[in-house]
Amino acid sequence: QVQLVESGGGSVQAGGSLRLSCAASRYTVSSACMGWFRQKPGKEREGVARIYPDGGSTYYADSVKGRFTVSQDNAKNTVYLQMNSLKPEDTAMYYCAADVGTYSRTWWQGCTFGSWGQGTQVTVSS
């Protein structure tokens, strides 16, 4: 069973930066699609960014394009989300996902995500 563990969340002021990490076990991040999602209070989960296998094509939601960057380190089997120029509207629980497994399967931008981390909270104050 795939395990995904996010870290790096926290509280920052608007304009600040955070880097989220997603460490995978029992799964190789370079072998398939990885994604970042977020869920704001009272809202549905939304896709933020995804990266194709082996560090290929990336995709970003319009709301984060130019500010967030998704990348992966194959040696560490870890995916990152670098978040710059953070805004209060970026406040949410952020989840890492892999397109393997069958839990809460969600199709987004060419990948079907079925394994999820526990989430890490990001809070941006104005």
Short mmCIF file of C-alpha atoms in Angstrom, two decimals:
data_model
loop_
_atom_site.label_atom_id
_atom_site.label_comp_id
_atom_site.label_asym_id
_atom_site.label_seq_id
_atom_site.Cartn_x
_atom_site.Cartn_y
_atom_site.Cartn_z
CA GLN A 1 0.00 0.00 0.00
CA VAL A 2 1.33 3.39 -1.00
CA GLN A 3 2.14 5.79 1.79
CA LEU A 4 2.42 9.52 1.20
CA VAL A 5 3.50 11.86 3.99
CA GLU A 6 3.30 15.62 3.55
CA SER A 7 5.26 18.15 5.54
CA GLY A 8 6.28 21.79 5.34
CA GLY A 9 2.99 23.52 6.00
CA GLY A 10 2.67 26.38 8.43
CA SER A 11 1.64 29.98 8.90
CA VAL A 12 3.12 32.79 6.85
CA GLN A 13 2.28 36.34 5.96
CA ALA A 14 1.09 37.30 2.52
CA GLY A 15 3.97 37.47 0.07
CA GLY A 16 5.90 34.78 1.88
CA SER A 17 6.98 31.34 0.74
CA LEU A 18 6.66 27.75 1.84
CA ARG A 19 7.91 24.48 0.41
CA LEU A 20 5.75 21.43 0.88
CA SER A 21 7.27 17.97 0.70
CA CYS A 22 5.61 14.65 -0.02
CA ALA A 23 7.68 11.61 0.88
CA ALA A 24 6.51 8.38 -0.70
CA SER A 25 7.05 4.82 0.43
CA ARG A 26 6.12 1.55 -1.27
CA TYR A 27 5.91 3.59 -4.43
CA THR A 28 8.34 5.27 -6.80
CA VAL A 29 7.38 8.86 -7.51
CA SER A 30 9.17 8.84 -10.85
CA SER A 31 7.03 5.99 -12.15
CA ALA A 32 3.69 7.74 -12.40
CA CYS A 33 1.77 10.93 -12.05
CA MET A 34 1.96 12.89 -8.80
CA GLY A 35 -0.27 15.76 -7.81
CA TRP A 36 -0.98 18.40 -5.21
CA PHE A 37 -4.50 19.30 -4.20
CA ARG A 38 -5.96 21.63 -1.63
CA GLN A 39 -9.20 21.99 0.24
CA LYS A 40 -10.44 25.21 1.73
CA PRO A 41 -12.99 25.21 4.59
CA GLY A 42 -16.44 24.55 3.23
CA LYS A 43 -15.14 24.00 -0.28
CA GLU A 44 -14.48 21.00 -2.48
CA ARG A 45 -10.98 19.72 -3.00
CA GLU A 46 -9.29 21.30 -6.00
CA GLY A 47 -6.25 20.43 -8.07
CA VAL A 48 -3.24 22.71 -7.68
CA ALA A 49 -0.41 21.11 -9.64
CA ARG A 50 0.63 17.81 -11.13
CA ILE A 51 3.76 16.35 -12.64
CA TYR A 52 3.93 13.50 -15.13
CA PRO A 53 6.17 10.46 -14.64
CA ASP A 54 9.89 10.91 -14.31
CA GLY A 55 9.69 14.69 -13.92
CA GLY A 56 7.86 15.25 -17.17
CA SER A 57 5.16 17.70 -18.08
CA THR A 58 3.72 19.88 -15.34
CA TYR A 59 0.35 21.54 -15.03
CA TYR A 60 -0.84 24.29 -12.71
CA ALA A 61 -4.21 25.64 -11.82
CA ASP A 62 -4.68 29.19 -13.07
CA SER A 63 -4.88 30.48 -9.51
CA VAL A 64 -1.30 29.39 -8.74
CA LYS A 65 0.38 29.61 -12.13
CA GLY A 66 3.60 31.60 -11.95
CA ARG A 67 3.76 31.34 -8.16
CA PHE A 68 3.90 27.60 -7.43
CA THR A 69 6.35 25.04 -8.78
CA VAL A 70 6.06 21.27 -8.56
CA SER A 71 9.18 19.14 -8.74
CA GLN A 72 10.50 15.78 -7.66
CA ASP A 73 13.71 14.33 -6.30
CA ASN A 74 13.99 10.73 -7.42
CA ALA A 75 16.87 9.96 -5.08
CA LYS A 76 14.74 10.99 -2.11
CA ASN A 77 11.53 9.64 -3.62
CA THR A 78 9.92 12.94 -2.73
CA VAL A 79 7.74 15.45 -4.54
CA TYR A 80 7.81 19.14 -3.67
CA LEU A 81 5.52 22.11 -4.06
CA GLN A 82 7.36 25.40 -3.85
CA MET A 83 4.88 28.15 -3.08
CA ASN A 84 5.94 31.76 -3.53
CA SER A 85 4.07 35.05 -3.30
CA LEU A 86 1.49 33.42 -1.09
CA LYS A 87 -1.91 35.04 -0.76
CA PRO A 88 -4.57 34.70 1.94
CA GLU A 89 -6.71 32.81 -0.55
CA ASP A 90 -4.05 30.09 -0.65
CA THR A 91 -5.02 29.15 2.89
CA ALA A 92 -6.10 25.51 2.80
CA MET A 93 -5.21 21.95 3.70
CA TYR A 94 -2.80 20.69 1.06
CA TYR A 95 -2.71 17.04 -0.01
CA CYS A 96 -0.24 15.06 -2.03
CA ALA A 97 -1.64 12.36 -4.30
CA ALA A 98 -0.42 9.58 -6.57
CA ASP A 99 -2.18 7.98 -9.52
CA VAL A 100 -2.24 4.55 -7.99
CA GLY A 101 -4.75 2.92 -5.69
CA THR A 102 -8.48 3.25 -5.49
CA TYR A 103 -9.24 5.52 -2.53
CA SER A 104 -11.35 8.56 -3.40
CA ARG A 105 -10.34 8.28 -7.04
CA THR A 106 -10.13 11.68 -8.66
CA TRP A 107 -9.35 12.39 -12.30
CA TRP A 108 -7.49 15.62 -12.93
CA GLN A 109 -5.42 16.77 -15.87
CA GLY A 110 -4.75 13.38 -17.36
CA CYS A 111 -4.18 11.44 -14.16
CA THR A 112 -6.45 9.45 -11.86
CA PHE A 113 -5.35 9.88 -8.27
CA GLY A 114 -6.21 7.12 -5.85
CA SER A 115 -3.68 7.43 -3.04
CA TRP A 116 -3.56 10.43 -0.71
CA GLY A 117 -1.48 11.80 2.09
CA GLN A 118 -2.90 13.01 5.38
CA GLY A 119 -2.52 16.66 4.43
CA THR A 120 -0.59 19.65 5.74
CA GLN A 121 -2.16 22.96 6.69
CA VAL A 122 -1.09 26.20 5.04
CA THR A 123 -2.32 29.46 6.53
CA VAL A 124 -1.54 32.81 4.93
CA SER A 125 -2.36 35.97 6.83
CA SER A 126 -2.81 39.40 5.31
#
